[in-house]
mmCIF file of C-alpha atoms and ligand atoms in Angstrom:
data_model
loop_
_atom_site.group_PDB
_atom_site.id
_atom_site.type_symbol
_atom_site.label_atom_id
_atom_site.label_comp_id
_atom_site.label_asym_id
_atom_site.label_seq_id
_atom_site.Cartn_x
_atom_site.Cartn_y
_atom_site.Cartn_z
ATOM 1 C CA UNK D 1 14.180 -26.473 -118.905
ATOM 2 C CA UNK D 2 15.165 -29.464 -117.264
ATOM 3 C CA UNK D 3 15.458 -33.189 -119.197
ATOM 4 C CA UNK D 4 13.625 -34.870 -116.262
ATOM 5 C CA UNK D 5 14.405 -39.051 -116.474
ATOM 6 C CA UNK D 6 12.062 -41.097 -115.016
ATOM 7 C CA UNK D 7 12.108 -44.389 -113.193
ATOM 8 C CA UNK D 8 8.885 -45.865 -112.062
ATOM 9 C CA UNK D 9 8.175 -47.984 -109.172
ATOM 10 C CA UNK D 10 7.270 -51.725 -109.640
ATOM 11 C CA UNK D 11 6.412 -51.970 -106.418
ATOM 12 C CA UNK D 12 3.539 -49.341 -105.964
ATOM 13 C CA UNK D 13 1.823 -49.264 -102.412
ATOM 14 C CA UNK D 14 -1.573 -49.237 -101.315
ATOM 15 C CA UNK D 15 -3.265 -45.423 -101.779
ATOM 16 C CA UNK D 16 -4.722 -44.620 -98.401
ATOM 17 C CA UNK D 17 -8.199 -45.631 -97.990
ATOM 18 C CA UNK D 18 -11.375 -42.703 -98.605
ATOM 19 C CA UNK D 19 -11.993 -42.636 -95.033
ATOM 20 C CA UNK D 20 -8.202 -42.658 -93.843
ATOM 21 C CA UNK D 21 -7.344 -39.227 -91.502
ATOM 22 C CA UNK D 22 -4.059 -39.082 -93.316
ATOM 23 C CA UNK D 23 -2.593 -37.627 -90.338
ATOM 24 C CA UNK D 24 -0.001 -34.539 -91.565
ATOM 25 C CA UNK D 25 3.458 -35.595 -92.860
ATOM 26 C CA UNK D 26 3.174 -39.459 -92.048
ATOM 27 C CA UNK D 27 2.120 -40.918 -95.828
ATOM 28 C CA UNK D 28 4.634 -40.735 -98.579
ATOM 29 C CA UNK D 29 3.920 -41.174 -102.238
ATOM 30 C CA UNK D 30 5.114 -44.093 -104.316
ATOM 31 C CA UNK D 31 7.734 -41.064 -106.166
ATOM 32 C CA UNK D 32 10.151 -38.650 -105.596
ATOM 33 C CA UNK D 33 12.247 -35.849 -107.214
ATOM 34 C CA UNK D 34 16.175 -35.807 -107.119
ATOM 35 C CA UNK D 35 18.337 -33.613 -108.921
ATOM 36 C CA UNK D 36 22.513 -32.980 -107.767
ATOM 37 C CA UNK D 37 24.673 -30.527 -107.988
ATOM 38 C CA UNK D 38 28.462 -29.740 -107.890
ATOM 39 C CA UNK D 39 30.065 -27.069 -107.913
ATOM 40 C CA UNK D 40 31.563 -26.344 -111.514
ATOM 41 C CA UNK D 41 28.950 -28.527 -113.075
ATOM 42 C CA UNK D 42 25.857 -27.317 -111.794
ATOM 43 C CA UNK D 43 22.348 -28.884 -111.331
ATOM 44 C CA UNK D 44 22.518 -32.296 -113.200
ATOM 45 C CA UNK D 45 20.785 -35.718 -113.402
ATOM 46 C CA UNK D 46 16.750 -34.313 -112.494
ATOM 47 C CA UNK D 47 15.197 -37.349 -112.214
ATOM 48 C CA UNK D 48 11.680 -38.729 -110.558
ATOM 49 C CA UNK D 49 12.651 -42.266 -108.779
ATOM 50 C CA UNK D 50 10.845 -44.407 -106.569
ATOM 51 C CA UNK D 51 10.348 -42.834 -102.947
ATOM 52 C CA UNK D 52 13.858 -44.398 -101.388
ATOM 53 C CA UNK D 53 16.330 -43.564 -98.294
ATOM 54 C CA UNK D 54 19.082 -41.199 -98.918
ATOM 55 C CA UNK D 55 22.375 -42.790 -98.338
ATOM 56 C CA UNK D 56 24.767 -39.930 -97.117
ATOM 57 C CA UNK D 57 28.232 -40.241 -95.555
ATOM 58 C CA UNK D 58 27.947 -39.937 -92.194
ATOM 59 C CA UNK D 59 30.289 -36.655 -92.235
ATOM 60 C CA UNK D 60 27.675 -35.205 -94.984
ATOM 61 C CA UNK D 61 28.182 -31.262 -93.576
ATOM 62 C CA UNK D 62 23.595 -30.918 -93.479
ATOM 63 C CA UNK D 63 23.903 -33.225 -90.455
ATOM 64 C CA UNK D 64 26.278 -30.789 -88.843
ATOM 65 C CA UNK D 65 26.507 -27.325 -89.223
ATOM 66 C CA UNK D 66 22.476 -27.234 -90.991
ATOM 67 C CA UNK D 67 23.195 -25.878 -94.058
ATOM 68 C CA UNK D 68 19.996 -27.033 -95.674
ATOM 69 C CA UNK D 69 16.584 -25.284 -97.077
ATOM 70 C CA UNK D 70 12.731 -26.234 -97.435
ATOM 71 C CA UNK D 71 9.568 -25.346 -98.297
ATOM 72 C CA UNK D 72 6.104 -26.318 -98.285
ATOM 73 C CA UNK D 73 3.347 -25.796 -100.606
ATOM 74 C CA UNK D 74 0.256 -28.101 -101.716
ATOM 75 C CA UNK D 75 -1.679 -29.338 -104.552
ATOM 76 C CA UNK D 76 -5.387 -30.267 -105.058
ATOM 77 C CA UNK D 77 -7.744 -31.901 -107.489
ATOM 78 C CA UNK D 78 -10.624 -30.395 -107.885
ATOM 79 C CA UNK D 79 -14.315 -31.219 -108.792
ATOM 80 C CA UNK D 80 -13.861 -31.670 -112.411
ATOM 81 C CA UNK D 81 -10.048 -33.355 -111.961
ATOM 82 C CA UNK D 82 -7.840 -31.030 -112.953
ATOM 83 C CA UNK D 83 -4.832 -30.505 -110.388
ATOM 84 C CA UNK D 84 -4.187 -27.409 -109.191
ATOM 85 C CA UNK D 85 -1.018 -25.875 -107.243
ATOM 86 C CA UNK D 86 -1.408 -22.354 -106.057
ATOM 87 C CA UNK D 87 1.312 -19.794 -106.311
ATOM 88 C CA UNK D 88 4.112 -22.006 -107.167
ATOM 89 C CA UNK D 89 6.442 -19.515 -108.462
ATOM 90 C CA UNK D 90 6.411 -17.739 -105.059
ATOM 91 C CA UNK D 91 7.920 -20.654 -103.170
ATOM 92 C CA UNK D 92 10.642 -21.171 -106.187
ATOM 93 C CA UNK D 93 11.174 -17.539 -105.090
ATOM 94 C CA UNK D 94 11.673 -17.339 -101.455
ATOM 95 C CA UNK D 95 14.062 -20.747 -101.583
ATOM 96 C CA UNK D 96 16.078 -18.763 -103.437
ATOM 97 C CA UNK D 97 15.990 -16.214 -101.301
ATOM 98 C CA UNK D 98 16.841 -19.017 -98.750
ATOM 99 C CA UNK D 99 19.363 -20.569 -100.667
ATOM 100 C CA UNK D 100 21.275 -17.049 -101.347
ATOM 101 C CA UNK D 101 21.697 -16.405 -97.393
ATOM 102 C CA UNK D 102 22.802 -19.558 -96.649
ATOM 103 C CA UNK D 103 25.051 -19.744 -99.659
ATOM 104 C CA UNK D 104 23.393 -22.766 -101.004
ATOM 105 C CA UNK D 105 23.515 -22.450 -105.235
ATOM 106 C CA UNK D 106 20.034 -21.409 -107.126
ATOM 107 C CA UNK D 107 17.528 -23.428 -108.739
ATOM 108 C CA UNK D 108 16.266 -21.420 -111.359
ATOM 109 C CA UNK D 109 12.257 -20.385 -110.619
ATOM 110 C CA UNK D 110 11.010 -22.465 -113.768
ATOM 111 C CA UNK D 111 13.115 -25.415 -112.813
ATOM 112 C CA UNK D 112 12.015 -25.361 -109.481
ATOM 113 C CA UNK D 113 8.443 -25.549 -110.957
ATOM 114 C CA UNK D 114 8.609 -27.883 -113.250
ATOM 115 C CA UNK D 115 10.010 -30.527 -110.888
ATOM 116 C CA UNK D 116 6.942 -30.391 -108.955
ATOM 117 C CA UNK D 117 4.912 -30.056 -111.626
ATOM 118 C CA UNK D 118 7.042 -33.825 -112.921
ATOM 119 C CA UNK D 119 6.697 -35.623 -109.698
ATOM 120 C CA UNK D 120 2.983 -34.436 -108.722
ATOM 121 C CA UNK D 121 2.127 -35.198 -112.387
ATOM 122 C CA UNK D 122 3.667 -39.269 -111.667
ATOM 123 C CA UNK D 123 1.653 -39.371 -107.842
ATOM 124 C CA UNK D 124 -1.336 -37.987 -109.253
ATOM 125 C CA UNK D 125 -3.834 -40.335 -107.892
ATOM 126 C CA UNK D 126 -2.309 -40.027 -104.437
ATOM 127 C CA UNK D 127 -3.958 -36.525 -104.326
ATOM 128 C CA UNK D 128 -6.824 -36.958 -101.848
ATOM 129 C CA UNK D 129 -10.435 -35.721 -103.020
ATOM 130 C CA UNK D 130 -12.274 -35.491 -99.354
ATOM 131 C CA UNK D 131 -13.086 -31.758 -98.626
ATOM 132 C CA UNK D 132 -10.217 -30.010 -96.756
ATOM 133 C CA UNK D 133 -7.566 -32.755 -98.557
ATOM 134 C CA UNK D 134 -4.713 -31.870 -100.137
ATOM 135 C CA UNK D 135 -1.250 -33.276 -101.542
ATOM 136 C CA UNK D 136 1.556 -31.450 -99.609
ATOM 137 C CA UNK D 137 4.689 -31.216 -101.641
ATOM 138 C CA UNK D 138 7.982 -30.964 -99.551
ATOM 139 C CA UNK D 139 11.049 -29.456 -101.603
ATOM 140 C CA UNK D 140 14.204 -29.487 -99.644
ATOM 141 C CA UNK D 141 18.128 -28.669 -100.869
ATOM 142 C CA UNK D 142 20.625 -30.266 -98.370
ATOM 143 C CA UNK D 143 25.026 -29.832 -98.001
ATOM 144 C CA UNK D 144 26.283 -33.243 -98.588
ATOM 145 C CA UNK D 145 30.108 -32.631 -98.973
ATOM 146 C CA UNK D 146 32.036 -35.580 -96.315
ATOM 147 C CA UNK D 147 33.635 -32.842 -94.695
ATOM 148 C CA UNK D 148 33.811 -31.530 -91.056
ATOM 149 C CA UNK D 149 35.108 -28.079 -91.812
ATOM 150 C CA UNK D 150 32.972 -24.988 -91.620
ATOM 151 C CA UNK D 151 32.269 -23.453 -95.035
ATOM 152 C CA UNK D 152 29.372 -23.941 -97.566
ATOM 153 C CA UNK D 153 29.630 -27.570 -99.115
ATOM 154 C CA UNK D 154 30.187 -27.918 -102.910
ATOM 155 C CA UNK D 155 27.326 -30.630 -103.693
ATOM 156 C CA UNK D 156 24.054 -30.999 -102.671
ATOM 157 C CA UNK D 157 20.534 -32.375 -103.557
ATOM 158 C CA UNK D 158 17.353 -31.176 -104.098
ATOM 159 C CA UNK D 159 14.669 -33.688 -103.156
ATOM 160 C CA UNK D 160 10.883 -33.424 -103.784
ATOM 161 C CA UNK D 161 8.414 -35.866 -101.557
ATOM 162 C CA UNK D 162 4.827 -35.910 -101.386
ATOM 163 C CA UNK D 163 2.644 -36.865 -98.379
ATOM 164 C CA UNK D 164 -1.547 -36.937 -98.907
ATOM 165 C CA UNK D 165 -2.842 -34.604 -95.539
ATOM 166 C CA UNK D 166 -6.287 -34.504 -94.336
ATOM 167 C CA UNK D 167 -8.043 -31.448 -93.147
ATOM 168 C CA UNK D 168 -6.948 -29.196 -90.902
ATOM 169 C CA UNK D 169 -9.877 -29.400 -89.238
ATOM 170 C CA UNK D 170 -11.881 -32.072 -90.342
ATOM 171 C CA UNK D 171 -14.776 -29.968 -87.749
ATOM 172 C CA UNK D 172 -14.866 -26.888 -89.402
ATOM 173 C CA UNK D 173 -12.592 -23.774 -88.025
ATOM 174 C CA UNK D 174 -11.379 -24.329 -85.094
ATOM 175 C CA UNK D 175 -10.130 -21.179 -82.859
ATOM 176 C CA UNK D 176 -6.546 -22.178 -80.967
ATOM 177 C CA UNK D 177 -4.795 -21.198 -77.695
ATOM 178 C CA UNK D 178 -1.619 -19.202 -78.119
ATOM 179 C CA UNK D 179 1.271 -18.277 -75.967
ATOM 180 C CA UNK D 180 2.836 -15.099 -76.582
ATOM 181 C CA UNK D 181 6.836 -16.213 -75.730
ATOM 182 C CA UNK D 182 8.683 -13.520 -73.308
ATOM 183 C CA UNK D 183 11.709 -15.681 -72.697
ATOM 184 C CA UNK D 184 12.949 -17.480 -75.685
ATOM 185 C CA UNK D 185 13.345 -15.860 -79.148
ATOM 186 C CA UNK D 186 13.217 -17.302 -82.191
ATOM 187 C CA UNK D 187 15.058 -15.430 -84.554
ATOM 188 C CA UNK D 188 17.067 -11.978 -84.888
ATOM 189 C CA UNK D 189 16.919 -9.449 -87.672
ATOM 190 C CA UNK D 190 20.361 -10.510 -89.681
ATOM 191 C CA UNK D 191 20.206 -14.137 -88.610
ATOM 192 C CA UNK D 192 17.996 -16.627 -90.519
ATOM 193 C CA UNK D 193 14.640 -15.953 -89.530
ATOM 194 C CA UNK D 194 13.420 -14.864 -92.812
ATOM 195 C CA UNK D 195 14.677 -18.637 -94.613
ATOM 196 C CA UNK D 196 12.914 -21.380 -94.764
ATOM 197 C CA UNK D 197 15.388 -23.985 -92.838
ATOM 198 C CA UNK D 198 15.728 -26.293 -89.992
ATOM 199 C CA UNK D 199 17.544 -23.896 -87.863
ATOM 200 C CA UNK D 200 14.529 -22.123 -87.199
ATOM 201 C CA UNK D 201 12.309 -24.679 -86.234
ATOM 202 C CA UNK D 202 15.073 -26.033 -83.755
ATOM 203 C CA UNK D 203 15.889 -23.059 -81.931
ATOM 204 C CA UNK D 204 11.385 -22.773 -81.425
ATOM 205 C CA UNK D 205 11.075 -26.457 -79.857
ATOM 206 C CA UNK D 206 11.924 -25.710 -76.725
ATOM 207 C CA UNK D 207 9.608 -22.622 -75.788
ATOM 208 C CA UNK D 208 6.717 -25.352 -78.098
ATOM 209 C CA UNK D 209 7.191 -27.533 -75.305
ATOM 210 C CA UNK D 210 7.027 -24.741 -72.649
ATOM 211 C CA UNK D 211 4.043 -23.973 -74.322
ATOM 212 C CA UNK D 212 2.130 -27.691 -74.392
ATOM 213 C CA UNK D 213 2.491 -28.046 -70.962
ATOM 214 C CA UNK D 214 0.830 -24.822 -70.340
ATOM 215 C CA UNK D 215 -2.066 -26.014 -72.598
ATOM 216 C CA UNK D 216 -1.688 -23.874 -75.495
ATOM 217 C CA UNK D 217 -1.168 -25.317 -78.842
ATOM 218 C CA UNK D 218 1.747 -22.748 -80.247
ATOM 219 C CA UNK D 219 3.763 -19.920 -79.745
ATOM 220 C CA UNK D 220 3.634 -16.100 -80.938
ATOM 221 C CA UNK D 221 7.286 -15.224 -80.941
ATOM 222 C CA UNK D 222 8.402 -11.442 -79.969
ATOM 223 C CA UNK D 223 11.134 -9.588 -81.142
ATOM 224 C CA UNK D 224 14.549 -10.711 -80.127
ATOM 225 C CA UNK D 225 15.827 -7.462 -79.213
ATOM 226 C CA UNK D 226 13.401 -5.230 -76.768
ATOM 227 C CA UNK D 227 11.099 -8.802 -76.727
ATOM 228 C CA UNK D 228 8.155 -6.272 -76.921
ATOM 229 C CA UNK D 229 6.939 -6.580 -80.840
ATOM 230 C CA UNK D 230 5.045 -9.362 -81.980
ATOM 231 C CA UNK D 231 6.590 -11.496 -85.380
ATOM 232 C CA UNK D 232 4.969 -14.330 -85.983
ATOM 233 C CA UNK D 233 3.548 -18.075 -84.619
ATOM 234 C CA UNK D 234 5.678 -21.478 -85.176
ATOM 235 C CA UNK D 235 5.101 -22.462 -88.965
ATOM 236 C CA UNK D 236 2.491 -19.413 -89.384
ATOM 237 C CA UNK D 237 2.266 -15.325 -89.963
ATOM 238 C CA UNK D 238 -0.359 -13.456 -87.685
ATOM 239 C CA UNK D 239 -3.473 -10.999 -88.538
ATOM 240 C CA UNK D 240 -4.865 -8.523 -86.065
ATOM 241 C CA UNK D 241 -8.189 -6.737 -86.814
ATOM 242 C CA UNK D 242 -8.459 -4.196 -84.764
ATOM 243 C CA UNK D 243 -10.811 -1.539 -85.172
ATOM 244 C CA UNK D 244 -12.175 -2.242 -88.672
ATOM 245 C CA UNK D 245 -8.138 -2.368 -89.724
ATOM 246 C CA UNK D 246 -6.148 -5.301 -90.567
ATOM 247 C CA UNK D 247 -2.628 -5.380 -88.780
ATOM 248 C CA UNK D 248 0.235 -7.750 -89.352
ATOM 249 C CA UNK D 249 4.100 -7.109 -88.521
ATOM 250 C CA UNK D 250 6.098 -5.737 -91.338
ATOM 251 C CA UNK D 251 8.287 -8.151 -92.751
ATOM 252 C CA UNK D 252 11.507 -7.323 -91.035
ATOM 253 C CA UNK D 253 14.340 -9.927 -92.040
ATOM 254 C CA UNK D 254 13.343 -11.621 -88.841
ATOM 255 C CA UNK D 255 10.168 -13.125 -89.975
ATOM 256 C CA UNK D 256 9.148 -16.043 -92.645
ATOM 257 C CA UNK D 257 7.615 -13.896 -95.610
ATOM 258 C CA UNK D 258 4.447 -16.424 -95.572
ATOM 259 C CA UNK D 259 2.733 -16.931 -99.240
ATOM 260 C CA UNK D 260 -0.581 -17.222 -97.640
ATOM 261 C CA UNK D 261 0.180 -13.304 -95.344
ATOM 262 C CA UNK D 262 1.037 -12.011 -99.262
ATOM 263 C CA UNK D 263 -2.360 -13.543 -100.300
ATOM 264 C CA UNK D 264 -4.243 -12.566 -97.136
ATOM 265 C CA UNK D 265 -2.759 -8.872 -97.636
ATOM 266 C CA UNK D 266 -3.777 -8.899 -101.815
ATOM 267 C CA UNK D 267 -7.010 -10.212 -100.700
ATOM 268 C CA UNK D 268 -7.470 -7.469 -97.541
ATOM 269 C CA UNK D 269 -6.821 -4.709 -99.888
ATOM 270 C CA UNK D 270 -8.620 -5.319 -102.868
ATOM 271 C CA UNK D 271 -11.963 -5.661 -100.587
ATOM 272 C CA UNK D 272 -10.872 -2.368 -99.437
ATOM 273 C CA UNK D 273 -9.921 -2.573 -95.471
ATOM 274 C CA UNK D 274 -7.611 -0.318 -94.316
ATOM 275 C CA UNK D 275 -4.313 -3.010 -94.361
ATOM 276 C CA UNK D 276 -1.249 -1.897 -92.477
ATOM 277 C CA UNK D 277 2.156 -3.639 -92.346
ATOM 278 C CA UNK D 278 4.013 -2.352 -89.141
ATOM 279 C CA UNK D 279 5.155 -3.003 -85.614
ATOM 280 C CA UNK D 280 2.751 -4.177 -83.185
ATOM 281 C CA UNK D 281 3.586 -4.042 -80.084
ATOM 282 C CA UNK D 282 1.875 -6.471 -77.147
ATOM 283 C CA UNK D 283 0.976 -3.841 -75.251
ATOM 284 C CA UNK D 284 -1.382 -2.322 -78.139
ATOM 285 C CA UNK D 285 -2.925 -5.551 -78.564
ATOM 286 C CA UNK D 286 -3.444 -5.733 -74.443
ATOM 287 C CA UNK D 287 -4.530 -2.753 -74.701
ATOM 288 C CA UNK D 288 -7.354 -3.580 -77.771
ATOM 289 C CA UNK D 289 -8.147 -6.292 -75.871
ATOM 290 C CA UNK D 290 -9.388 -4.737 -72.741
ATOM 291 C CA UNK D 291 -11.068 -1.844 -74.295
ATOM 292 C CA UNK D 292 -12.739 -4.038 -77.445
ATOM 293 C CA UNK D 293 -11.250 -2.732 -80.423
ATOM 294 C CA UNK D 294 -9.795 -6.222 -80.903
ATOM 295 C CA UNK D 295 -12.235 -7.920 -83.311
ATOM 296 C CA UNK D 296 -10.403 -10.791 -84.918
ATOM 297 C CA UNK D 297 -7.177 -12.701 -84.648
ATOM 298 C CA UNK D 298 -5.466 -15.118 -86.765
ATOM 299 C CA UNK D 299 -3.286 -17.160 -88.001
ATOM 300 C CA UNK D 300 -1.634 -17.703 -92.165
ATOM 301 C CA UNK D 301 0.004 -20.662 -93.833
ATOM 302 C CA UNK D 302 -0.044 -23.345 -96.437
ATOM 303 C CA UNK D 303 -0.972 -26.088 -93.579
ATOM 304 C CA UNK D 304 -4.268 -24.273 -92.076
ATOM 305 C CA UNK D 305 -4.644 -21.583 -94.825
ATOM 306 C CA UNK D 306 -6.581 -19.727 -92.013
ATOM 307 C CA UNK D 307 -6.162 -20.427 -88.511
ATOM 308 C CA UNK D 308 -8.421 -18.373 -86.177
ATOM 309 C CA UNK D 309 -6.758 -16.987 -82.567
ATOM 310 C CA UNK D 310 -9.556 -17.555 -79.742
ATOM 311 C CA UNK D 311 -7.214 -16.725 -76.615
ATOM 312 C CA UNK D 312 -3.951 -15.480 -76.207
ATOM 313 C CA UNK D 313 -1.812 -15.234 -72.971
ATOM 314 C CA UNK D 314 1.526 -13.011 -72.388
ATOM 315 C CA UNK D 315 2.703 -13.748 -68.850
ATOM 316 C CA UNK D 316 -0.204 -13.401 -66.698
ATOM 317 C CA UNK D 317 -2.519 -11.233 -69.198
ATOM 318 C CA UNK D 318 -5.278 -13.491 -71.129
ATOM 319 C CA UNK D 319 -6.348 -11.897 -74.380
ATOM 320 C CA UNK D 320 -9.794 -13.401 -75.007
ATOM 321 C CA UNK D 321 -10.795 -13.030 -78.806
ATOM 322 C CA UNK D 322 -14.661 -12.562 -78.815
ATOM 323 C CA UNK D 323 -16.573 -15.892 -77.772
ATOM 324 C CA UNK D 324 -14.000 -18.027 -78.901
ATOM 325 C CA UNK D 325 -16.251 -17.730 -82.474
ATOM 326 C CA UNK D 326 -14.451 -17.798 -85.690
ATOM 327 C CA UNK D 327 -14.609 -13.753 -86.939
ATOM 328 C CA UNK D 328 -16.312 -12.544 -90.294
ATOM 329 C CA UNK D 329 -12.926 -11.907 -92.165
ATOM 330 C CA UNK D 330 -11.044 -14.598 -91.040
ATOM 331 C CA UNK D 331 -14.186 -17.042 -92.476
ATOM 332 C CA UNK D 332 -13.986 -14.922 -95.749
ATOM 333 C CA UNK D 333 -10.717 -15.490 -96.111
ATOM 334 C CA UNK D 334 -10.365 -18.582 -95.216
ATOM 335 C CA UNK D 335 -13.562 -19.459 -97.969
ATOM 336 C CA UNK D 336 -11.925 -17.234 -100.763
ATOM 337 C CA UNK D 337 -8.402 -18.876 -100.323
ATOM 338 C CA UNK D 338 -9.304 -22.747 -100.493
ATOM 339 C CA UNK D 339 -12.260 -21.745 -102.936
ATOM 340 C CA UNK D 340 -9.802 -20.445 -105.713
ATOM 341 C CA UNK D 341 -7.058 -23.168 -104.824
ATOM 342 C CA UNK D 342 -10.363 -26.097 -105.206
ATOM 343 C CA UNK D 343 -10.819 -24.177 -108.708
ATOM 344 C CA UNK D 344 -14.602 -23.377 -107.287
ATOM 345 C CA UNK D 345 -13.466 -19.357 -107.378
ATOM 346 C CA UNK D 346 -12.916 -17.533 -110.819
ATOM 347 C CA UNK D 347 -8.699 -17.116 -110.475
ATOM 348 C CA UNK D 348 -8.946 -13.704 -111.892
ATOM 349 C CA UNK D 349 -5.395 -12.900 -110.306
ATOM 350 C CA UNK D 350 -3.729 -15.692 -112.306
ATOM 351 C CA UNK D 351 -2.732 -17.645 -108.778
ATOM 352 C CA UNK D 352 -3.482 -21.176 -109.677
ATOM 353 C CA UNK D 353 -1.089 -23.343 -112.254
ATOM 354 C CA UNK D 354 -2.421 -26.442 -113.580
ATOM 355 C CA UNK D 355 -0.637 -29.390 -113.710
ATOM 356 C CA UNK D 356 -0.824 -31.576 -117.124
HETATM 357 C C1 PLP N 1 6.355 -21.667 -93.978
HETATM 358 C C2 PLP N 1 6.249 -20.748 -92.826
HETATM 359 C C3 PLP N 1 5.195 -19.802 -92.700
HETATM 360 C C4 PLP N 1 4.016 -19.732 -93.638
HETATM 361 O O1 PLP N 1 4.331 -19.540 -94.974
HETATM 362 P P1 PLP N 1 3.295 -19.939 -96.112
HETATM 363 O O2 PLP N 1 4.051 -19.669 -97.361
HETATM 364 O O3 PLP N 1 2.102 -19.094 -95.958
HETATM 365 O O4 PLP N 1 2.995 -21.396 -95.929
HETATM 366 C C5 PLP N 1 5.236 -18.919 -91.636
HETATM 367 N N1 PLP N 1 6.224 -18.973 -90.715
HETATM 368 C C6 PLP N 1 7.235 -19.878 -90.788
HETATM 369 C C7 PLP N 1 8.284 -19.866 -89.753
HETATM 370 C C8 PLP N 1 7.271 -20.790 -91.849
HETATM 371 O O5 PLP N 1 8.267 -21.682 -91.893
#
């Protein structure tokens, strides 16, 4: 249990306006969370403070070798004003999973959770109400040692900001263009690709840009070994139904274990479709795709929730997902998910945590 002090802003800013697009990640609240650490003494001085710059030495070891974690997870008001974060304990879970490969010292899970629970709690009102709105909550641990040798640092800090988002898409589901990558890889099974860190999203950009120019909006990464099994898009895990089965790669140490996948696969299972975590190789879904076993495609994560696949392309092959429609599962999925996290679904799996 942490004994959380508090400093309030006198200066708080103007909330966004009701009709404001609160474009994603460019509005911070007036608050934010800071706790430090040192080695020998722990995590010490949890406190929420107005949202401020970090003042780091310029040798602070994050800025050069990476060591640093993050993760991403929302909350939301819903019609009768209670606020609502969904699966919580998950993300205090996989940072620490995070945190242990890139030997970056524990938060304990409750800790973890009641720091968001302190700081959403002081920005309540920033939480937008429009439908598809959310408050997204970015937790982040970086190395702050001044020191230019190569081994983990001995203090850090674990920061909590909020930024109000809009919808995803503020026209409904929306299918997107994807480029299945055959040069670049993202990750390798023993690197990082299963943590939540900046490395990851660094060593993507370039094949992202690849990508844009080509006119699709993100990337399906393969396998960095044979480059022939699919893993998973940018800052999302990927769904196949194929057949009247539900397909998504195996979590391999290679790819992020997404919250939403987990919830997507409890979800899958308990409505009884055959649900079946393995390798997928492009071929098989070239392959569905000619003879019209493919039925849906699409995409999981805290940002879209659901993200339905309309085309994808590997080299010269297009993959056209029926019309370009949203599919029946990917709809139901996407309506159960945001239903229960809006409080407008029964949570009969005991998913959401209110915050008081
Ligand atoms: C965060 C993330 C996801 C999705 O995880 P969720 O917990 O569902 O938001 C998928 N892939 C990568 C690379 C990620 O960073």
């Amino acid at each position: 249990m942490l004994n959380i002090r508090y400093e309030l802003t006198k200066n708080p800013k103007q909330l966004p306006g009701k009709d404001d697009p609160l474009k994603f990640g460019t509005i911070f609240t007036d608050h934010m969370f800071i706790m430090n650490y040192e080695t020998g003494k722990g995590w010490f001085d949890p406190r929420v403070v107005p949202y401020q710059p970090v003042v780091l030495d310029p040798s602070a070891m994050v800025f050069h070798y990476g060591q640093e974690v993050f993760e991403g997870l929302k909350a939301y008001k819903t019609e009768d004003g209670r606020t609502l974060l969904f699966r919580p304990d998950m993300n205090a879970k996989r940072e620490n999973n995070s945190n242990r490969r890139l030997c970056i010292p524990e938060i304990p899970e409750e800790d973890f959770v009641q720091a968001v629970k302190a700081v959403v709690k002081t920005d309540e009102k920033w939480i937008p109400t429009k439908p598809g709105t959310s408050l997204y909550i970015r937790p982040f641990i970086i190395a702050t040692d001044p020191f230019l040798g190569v081994r983990p640092s001995d203090t850090y800090q674990f920061i909590i900001i909020l930024s109000p988002v809009g919808a995803y898409y503020p026209e409904g589901l929306n299918p997107v263009k994807i480029w299945i990558e055959d040069d670049y890889v993202r990750a390798v099974r023993g690197g990082i690709g299963e943590t939540k860190t900046g490395g990851n999203y660094v060593a993507s950009m370039a094949a992202q840009m690849k990508a844009h120019e080509e006119g699709y909006s993100q990337v399906l990464w393969l396998d960095g070994v044979e480059r022939k099994y699919i893993e998973e898009v940018g800052a999302m895990n990927i769904f196949f139904k194929i057949n009247g089965k539900v397909l998504t790669p195996k979590l391999n140490g290679s790819i992020l274990p997404g919250i939403t996948r987990n919830t997507c696969l409890e979800l899958c299972r308990e409505w009884g479709y055959p649900v079946e975590e393995r390798k997928i190789s492009v071929d098989e879904l070239y392959e569905a795709s000619v003879n019209g076993s493919m039925e849906e495609v699409w995409g999981t994560g805290t940002a879209a929730v659901i993200s339905p696949v309309g085309h994808l392309r590997f080299e010269d092959k297009v993959m056209q997902i029926k019309d370009g429609g949203i599919g029946e599962l990917s709809q139901k999925l996407y309506d159960t998910v945001t239903g229960i996290q809006l409080g407008k679904i029964k949570d009969t799996r005991g998913w959401t945590v209110e915050v008081k």
